[in-house]
C-alpha atoms as a printed R data frame, in Angstrom:
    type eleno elety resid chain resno      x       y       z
1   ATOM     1    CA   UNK     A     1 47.403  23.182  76.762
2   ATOM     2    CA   UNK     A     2 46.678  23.064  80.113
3   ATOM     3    CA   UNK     A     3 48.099  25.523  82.567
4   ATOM     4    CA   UNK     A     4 50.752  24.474  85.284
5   ATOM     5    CA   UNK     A     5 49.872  25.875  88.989
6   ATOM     6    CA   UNK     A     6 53.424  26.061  90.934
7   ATOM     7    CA   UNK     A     7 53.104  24.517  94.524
8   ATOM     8    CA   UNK     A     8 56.460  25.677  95.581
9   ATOM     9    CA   UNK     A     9 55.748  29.398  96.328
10  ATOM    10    CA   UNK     A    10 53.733  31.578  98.971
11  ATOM    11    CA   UNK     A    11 50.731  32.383  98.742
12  ATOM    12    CA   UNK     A    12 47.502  34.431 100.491
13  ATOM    13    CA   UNK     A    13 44.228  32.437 101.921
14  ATOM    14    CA   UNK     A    14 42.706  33.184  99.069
15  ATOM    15    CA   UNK     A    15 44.773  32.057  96.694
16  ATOM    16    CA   UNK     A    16 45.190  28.812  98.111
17  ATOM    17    CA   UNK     A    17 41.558  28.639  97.639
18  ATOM    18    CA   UNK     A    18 41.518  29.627  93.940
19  ATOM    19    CA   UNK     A    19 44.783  27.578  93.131
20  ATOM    20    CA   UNK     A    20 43.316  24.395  94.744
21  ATOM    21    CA   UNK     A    21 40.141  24.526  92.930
22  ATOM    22    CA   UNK     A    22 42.313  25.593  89.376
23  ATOM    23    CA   UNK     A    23 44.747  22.260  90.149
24  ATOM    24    CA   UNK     A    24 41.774  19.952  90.170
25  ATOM    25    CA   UNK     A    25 40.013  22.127  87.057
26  ATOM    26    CA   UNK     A    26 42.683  21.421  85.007
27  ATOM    27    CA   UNK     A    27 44.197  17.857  85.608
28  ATOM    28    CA   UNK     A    28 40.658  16.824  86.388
29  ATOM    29    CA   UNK     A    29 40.921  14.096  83.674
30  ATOM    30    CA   UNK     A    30 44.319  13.064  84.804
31  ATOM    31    CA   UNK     A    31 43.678  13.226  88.216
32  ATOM    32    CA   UNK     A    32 40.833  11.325  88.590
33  ATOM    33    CA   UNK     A    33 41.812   8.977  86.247
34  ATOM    34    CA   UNK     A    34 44.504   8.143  88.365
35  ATOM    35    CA   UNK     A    35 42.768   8.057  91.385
36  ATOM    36    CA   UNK     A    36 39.895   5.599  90.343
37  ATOM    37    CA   UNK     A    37 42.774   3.510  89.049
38  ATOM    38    CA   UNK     A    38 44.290   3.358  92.595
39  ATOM    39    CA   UNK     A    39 41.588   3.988  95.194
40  ATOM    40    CA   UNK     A    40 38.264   2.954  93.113
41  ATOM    41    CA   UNK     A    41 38.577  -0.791  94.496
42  ATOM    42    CA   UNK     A    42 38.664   0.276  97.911
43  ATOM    43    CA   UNK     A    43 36.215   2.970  97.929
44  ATOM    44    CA   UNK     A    44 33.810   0.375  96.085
45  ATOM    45    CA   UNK     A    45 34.572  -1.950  99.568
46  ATOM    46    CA   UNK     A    46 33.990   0.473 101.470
47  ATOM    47    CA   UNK     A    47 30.877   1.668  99.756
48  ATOM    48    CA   UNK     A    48 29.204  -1.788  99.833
49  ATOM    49    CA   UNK     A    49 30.633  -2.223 103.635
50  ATOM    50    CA   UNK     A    50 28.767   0.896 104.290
51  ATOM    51    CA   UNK     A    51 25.456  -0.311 102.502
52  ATOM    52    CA   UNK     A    52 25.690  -3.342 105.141
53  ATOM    53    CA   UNK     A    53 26.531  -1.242 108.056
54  ATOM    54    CA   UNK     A    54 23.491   0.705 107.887
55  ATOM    55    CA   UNK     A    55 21.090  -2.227 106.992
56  ATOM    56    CA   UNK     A    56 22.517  -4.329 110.204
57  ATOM    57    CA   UNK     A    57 22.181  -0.795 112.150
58  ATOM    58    CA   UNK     A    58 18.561  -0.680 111.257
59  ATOM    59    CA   UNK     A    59 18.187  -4.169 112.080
60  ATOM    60    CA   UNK     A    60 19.936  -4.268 115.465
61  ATOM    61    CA   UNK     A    61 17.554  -0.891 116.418
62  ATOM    62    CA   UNK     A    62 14.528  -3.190 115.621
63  ATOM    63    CA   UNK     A    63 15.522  -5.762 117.527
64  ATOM    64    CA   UNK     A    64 15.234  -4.883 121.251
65  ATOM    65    CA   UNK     A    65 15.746  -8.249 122.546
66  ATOM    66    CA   UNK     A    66 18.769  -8.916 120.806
67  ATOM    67    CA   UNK     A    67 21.305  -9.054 123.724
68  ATOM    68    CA   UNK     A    68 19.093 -11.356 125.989
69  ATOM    69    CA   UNK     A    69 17.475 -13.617 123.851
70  ATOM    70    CA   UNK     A    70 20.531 -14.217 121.218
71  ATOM    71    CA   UNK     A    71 24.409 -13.734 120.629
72  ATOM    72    CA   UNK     A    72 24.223 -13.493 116.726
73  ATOM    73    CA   UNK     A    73 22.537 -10.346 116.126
74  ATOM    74    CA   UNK     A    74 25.451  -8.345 118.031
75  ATOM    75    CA   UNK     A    75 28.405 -10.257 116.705
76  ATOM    76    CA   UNK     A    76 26.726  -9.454 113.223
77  ATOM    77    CA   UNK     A    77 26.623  -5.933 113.984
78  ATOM    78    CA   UNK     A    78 29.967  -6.247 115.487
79  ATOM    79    CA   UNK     A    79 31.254  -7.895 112.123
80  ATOM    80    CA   UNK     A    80 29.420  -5.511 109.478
81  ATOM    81    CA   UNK     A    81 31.117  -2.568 111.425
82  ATOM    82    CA   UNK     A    82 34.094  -3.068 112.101
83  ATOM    83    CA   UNK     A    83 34.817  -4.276 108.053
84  ATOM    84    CA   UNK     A    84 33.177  -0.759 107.464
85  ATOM    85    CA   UNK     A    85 35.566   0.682 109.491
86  ATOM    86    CA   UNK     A    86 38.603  -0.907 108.323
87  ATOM    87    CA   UNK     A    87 37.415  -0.203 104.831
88  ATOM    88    CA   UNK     A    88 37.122   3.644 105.781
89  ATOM    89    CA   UNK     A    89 40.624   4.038 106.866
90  ATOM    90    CA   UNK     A    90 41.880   2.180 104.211
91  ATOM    91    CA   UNK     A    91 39.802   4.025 101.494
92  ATOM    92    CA   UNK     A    92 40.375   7.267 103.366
93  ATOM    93    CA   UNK     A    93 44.647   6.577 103.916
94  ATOM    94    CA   UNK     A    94 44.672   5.506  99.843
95  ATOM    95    CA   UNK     A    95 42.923   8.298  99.204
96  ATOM    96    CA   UNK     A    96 45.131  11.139 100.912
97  ATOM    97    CA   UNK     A    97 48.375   9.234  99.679
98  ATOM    98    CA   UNK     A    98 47.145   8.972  96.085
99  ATOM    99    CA   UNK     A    99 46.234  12.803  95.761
100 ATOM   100    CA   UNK     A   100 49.613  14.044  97.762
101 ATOM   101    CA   UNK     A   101 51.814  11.425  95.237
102 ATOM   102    CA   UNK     A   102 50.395  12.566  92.494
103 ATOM   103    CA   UNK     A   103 51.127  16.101  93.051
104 ATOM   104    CA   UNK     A   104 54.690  14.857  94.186
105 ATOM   105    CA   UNK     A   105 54.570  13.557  90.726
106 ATOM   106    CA   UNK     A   106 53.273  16.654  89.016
107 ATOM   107    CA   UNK     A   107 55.719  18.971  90.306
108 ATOM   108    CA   UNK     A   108 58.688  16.197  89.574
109 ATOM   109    CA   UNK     A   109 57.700  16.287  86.025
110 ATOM   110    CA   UNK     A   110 56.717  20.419  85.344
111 ATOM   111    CA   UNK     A   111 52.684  18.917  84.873
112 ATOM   112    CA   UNK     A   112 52.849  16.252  83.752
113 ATOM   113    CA   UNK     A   113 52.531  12.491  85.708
114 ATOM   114    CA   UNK     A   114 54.358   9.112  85.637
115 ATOM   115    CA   UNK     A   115 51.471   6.820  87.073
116 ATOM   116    CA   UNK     A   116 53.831   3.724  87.726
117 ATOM   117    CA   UNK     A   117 55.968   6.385  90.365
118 ATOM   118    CA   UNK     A   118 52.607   7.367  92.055
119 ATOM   119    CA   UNK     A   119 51.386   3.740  91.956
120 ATOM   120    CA   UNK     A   120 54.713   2.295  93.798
121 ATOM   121    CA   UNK     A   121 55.431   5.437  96.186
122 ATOM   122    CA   UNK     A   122 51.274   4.594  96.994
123 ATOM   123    CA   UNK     A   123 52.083   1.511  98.279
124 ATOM   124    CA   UNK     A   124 55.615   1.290  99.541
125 ATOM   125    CA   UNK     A   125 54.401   4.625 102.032
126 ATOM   126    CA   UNK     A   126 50.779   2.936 102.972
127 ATOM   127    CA   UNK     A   127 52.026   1.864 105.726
128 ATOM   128    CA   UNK     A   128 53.887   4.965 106.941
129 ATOM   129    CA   UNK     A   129 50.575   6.962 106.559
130 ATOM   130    CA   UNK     A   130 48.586   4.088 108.654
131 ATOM   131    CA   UNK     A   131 51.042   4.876 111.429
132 ATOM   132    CA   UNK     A   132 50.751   8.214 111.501
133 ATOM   133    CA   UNK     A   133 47.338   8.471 110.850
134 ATOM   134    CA   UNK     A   134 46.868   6.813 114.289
135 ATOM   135    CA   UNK     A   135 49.403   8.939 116.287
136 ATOM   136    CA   UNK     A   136 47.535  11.602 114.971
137 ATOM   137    CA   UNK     A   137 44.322  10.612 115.453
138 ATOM   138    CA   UNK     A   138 45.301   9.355 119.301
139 ATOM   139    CA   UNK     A   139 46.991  12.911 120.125
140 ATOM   140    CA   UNK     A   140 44.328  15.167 118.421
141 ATOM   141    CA   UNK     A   141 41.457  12.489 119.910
142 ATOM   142    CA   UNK     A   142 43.206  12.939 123.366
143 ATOM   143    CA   UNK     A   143 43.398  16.827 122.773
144 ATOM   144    CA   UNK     A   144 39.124  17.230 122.311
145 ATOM   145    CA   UNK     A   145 38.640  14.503 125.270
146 ATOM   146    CA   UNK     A   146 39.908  17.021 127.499
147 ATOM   147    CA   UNK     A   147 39.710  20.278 126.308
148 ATOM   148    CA   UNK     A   148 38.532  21.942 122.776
149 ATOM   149    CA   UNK     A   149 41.708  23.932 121.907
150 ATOM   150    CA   UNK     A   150 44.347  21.448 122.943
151 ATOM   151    CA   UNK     A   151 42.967  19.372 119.864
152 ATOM   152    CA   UNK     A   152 42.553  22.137 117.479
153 ATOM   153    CA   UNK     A   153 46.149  23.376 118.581
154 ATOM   154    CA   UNK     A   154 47.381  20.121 117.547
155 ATOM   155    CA   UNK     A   155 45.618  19.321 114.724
156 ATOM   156    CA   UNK     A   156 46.822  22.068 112.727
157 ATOM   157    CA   UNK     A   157 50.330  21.144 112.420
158 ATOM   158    CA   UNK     A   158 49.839  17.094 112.651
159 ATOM   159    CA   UNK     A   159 46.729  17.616 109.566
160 ATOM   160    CA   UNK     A   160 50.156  19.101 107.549
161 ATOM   161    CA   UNK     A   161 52.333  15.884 109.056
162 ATOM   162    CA   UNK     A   162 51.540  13.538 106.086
163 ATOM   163    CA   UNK     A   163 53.271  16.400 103.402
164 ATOM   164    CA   UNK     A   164 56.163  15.725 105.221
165 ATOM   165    CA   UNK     A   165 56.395  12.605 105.099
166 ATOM   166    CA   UNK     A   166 55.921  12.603 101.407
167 ATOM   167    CA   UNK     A   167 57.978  15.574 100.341
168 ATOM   168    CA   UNK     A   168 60.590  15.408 102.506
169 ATOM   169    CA   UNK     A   169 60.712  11.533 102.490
170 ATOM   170    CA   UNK     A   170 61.027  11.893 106.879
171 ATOM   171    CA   UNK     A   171 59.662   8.544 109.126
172 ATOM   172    CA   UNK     A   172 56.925   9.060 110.932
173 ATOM   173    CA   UNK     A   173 58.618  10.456 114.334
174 ATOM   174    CA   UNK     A   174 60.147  13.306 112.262
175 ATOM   175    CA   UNK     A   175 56.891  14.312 110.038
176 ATOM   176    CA   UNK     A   176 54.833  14.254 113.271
177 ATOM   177    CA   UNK     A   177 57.825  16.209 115.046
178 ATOM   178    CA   UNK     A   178 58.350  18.965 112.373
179 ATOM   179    CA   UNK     A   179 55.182  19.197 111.589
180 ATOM   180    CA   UNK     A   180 55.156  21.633 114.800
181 ATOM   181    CA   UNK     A   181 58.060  23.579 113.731
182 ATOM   182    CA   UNK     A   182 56.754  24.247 110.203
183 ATOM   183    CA   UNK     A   183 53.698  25.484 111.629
184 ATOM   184    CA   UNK     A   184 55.575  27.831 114.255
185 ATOM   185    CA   UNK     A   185 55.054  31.572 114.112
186 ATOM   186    CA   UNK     A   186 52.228  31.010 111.577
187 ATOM   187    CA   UNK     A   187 49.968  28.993 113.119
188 ATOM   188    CA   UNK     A   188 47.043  31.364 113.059
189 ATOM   189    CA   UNK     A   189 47.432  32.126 109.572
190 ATOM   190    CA   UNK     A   190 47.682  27.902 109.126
191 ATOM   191    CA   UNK     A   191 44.601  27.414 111.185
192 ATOM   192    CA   UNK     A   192 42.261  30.448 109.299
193 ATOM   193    CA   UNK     A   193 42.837  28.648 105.951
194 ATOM   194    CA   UNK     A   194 42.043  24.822 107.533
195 ATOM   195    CA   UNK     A   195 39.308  26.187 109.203
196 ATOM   196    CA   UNK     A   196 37.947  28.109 105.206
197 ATOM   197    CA   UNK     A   197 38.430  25.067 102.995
198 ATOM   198    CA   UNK     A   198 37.064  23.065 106.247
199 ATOM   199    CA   UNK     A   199 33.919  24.920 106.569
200 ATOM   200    CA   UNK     A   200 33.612  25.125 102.675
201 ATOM   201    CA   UNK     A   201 33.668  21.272 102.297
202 ATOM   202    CA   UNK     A   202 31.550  20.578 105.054
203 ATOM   203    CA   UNK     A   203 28.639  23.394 103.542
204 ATOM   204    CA   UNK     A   204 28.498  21.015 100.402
205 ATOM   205    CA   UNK     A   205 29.092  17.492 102.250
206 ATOM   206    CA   UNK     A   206 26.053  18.449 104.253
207 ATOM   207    CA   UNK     A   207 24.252  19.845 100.623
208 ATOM   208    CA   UNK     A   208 24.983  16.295  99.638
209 ATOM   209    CA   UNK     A   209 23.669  14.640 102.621
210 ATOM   210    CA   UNK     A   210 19.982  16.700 102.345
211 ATOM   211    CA   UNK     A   211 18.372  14.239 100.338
212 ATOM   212    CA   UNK     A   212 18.641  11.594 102.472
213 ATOM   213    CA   UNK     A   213 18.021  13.485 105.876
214 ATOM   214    CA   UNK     A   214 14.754  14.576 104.085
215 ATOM   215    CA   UNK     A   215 13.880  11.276 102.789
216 ATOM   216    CA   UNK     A   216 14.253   9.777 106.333
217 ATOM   217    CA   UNK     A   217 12.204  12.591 107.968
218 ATOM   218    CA   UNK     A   218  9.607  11.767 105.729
219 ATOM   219    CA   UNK     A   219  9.626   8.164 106.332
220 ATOM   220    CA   UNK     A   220  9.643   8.453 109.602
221 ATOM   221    CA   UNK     A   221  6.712  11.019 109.417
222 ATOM   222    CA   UNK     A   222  8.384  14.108 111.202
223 ATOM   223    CA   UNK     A   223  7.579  16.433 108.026
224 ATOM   224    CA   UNK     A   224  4.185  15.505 108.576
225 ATOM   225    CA   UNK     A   225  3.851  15.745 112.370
226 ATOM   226    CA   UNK     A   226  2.375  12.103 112.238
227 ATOM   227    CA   UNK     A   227  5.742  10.327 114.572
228 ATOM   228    CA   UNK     A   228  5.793   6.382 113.135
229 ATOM   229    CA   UNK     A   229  8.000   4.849 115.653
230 ATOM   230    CA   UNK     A   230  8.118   1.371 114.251
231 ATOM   231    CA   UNK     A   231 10.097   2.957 110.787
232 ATOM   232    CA   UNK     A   232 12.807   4.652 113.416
233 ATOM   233    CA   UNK     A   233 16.278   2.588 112.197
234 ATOM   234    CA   UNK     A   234 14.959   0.924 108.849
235 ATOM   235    CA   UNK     A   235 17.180   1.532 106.573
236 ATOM   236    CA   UNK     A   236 15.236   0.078 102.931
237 ATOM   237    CA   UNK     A   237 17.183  -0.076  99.825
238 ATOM   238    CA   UNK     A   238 16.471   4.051  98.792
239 ATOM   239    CA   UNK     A   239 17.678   5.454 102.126
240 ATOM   240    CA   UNK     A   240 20.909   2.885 101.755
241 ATOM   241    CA   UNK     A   241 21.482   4.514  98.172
242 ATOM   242    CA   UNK     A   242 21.038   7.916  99.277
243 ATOM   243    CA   UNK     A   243 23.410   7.386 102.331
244 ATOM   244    CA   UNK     A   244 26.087   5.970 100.089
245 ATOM   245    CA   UNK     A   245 25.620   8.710  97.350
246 ATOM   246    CA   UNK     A   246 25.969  10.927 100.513
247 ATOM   247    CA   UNK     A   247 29.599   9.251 102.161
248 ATOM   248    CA   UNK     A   248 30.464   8.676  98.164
249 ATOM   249    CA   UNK     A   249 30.203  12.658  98.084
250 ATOM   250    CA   UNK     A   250 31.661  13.432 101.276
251 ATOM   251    CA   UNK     A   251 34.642  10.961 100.398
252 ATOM   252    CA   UNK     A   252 35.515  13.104  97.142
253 ATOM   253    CA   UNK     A   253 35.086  16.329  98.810
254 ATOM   254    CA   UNK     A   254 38.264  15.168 101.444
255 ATOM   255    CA   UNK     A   255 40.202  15.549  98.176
256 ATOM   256    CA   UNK     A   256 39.699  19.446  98.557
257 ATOM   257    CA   UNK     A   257 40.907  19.430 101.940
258 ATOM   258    CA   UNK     A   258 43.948  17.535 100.841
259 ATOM   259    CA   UNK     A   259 45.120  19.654  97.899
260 ATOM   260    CA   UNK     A   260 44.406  22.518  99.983
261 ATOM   261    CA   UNK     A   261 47.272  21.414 102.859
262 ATOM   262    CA   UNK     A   262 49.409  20.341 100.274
263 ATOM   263    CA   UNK     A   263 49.426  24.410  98.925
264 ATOM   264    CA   UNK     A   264 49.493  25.256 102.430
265 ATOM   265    CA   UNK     A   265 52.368  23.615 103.198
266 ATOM   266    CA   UNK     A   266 54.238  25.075 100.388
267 ATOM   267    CA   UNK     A   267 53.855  28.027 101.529
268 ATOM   268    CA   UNK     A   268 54.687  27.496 104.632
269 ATOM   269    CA   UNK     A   269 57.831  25.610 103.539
270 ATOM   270    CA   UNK     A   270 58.560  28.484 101.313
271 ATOM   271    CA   UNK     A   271 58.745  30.670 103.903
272 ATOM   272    CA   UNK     A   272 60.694  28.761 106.106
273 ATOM   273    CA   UNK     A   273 62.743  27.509 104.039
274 ATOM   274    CA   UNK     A   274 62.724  29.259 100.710
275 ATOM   275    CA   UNK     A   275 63.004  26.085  98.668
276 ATOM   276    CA   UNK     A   276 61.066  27.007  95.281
277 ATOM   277    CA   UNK     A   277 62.840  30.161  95.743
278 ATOM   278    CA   UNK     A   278 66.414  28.734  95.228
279 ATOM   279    CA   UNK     A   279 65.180  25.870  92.681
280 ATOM   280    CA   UNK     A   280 63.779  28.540  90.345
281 ATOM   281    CA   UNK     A   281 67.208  30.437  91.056
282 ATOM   282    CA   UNK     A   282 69.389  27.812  89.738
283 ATOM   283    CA   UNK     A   283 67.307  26.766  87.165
284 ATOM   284    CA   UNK     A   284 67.356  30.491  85.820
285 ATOM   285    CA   UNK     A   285 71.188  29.968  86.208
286 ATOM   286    CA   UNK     A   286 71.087  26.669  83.853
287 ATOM   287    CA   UNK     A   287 69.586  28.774  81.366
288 ATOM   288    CA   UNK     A   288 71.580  31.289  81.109
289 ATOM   289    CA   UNK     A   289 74.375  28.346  81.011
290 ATOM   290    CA   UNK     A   290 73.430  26.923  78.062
């Protein structure tokens, strides 16, 4: 029998750490399961978009006279990106929803998951977490244009925006507004343990990613000290696998990241609000009831 890890309670850095890698240890089965179901078609899109996107990036490098001599190559390029880029939203919005329903779902049912609920709250909320993806991409974007810590300042509470939207059921005004006051008093504390899981995912994304830097170094000839300028850009069917193994990798890792805030704003909630604290109060008074 697997174990149940309770959301609704405080905890230390590290034990969001342990508890988020413990959550996906045990319902690994169930999870992914799930979340192939839901996101695989889209992350297969945006896989193959990707595959394109680098092949038409290659070919647009290698072709200087592009712009002057024809209009085709660029609207190509134009195409092939922008599909990757709608795919990449979509893949990564699915994605965040799927993993934050399904642990809505999980602690509705004490461990255990109805996959029609996650399917349909998925769906009906995509658009929700479009919109407020953008509002906080535009304030947090806006924040690093002009100054480094006016973006990290407001990236901590808006990254915890999208909980509150699906716990608490709140539009998108109110999960971007109270994502501030959840994070008030405890911000540092809510910023250390973003910044952890953040380094720790992007130490194995980039682990991930070696392969293919190394490949293209050595196509290229840098390892060698032998420069081949005409192979800068070409992207041949092994370097297109390795990059998509390599933003396949990096796409499953963002799961970490978003079990992680989910535990983190628990506990924030918990101590804010004391919410698990009362449930597990009158549930103790039910027993005794009966």
């Amino acid at each position: 029998m697997k174990q149940y890890i309770e959301f609704k309670k405080q905890r230390e850095m590290g034990q969001i750490l342990s508890d988020t890698f413990a959550f996906l240890r045990n319902d690994f089965k169930s999870f992914f399961t799930t979340f192939f179901k839901l996101v695989g078609p889209y992350l297969v899109a945006m896989i193959i978009c990707y595959g394109f996107y680098l092949y038409q990036t290659g070919d647009f490098i290698q072709r200087n006279d592009a712009l002057s001599s024809s209009m085709g190559v660029p609207f190509l390029f134009f195409t092939v990106t922008l599909a990757f880029l709608i795919a990449l939203i979509t893949s990564y919005i699915m994605a965040q929803a799927t993993t934050i329903f399904y642990i809505k779902s999980y602690i509705k049912n004490e461990g255990n998951i109805d996959f029609d609920e996650i399917k349909q709250n998925v769906y009906d909320s995509f658009w929700k977490f479009i919109g407020l993806g953008f509002l906080v991409a535009i304030c947090a974007g806006f924040g690093f244009l002009f100054c480094l810590i006016p973006g990290i300042y407001v990236y901590v509470p808006l990254s915890l925006s999208f909980c509150l939207l699906a716990f608490e059921n709140k539009g998108v005004s109110d999960a971007f507004s109270d994502s501030f006051k959840l994070v008030k008093d405890y911000w540092w504390i809510t910023f250390a343990s973003l910044f952890v899981v953040g380094i720790i995912v992007m130490v194995t994304g980039y682990a991930f990613a070696l392969p293919g830097t190394i490949y293209n170094y050595a196509k290229m000839g840098i390892l060698s000290g032998e420069i081949d300028v005409e192979n800068f850009g070409v992207a041949d069917p092994i370097s297109i696998a390795l990059g998509s193994m390599s933003i396949f990798a990096q796409f499953l890792l963002n799961i970490i990241s978003v079990v992680a805030g989910v535990l983190i704003y628990f506990d924030l909630n918990e101590k804010k609000n004391f919410t698990g604290t009362y449930e597990r109060i009158k549930n103790l008074g039910r027993t005794f009831e009966e």
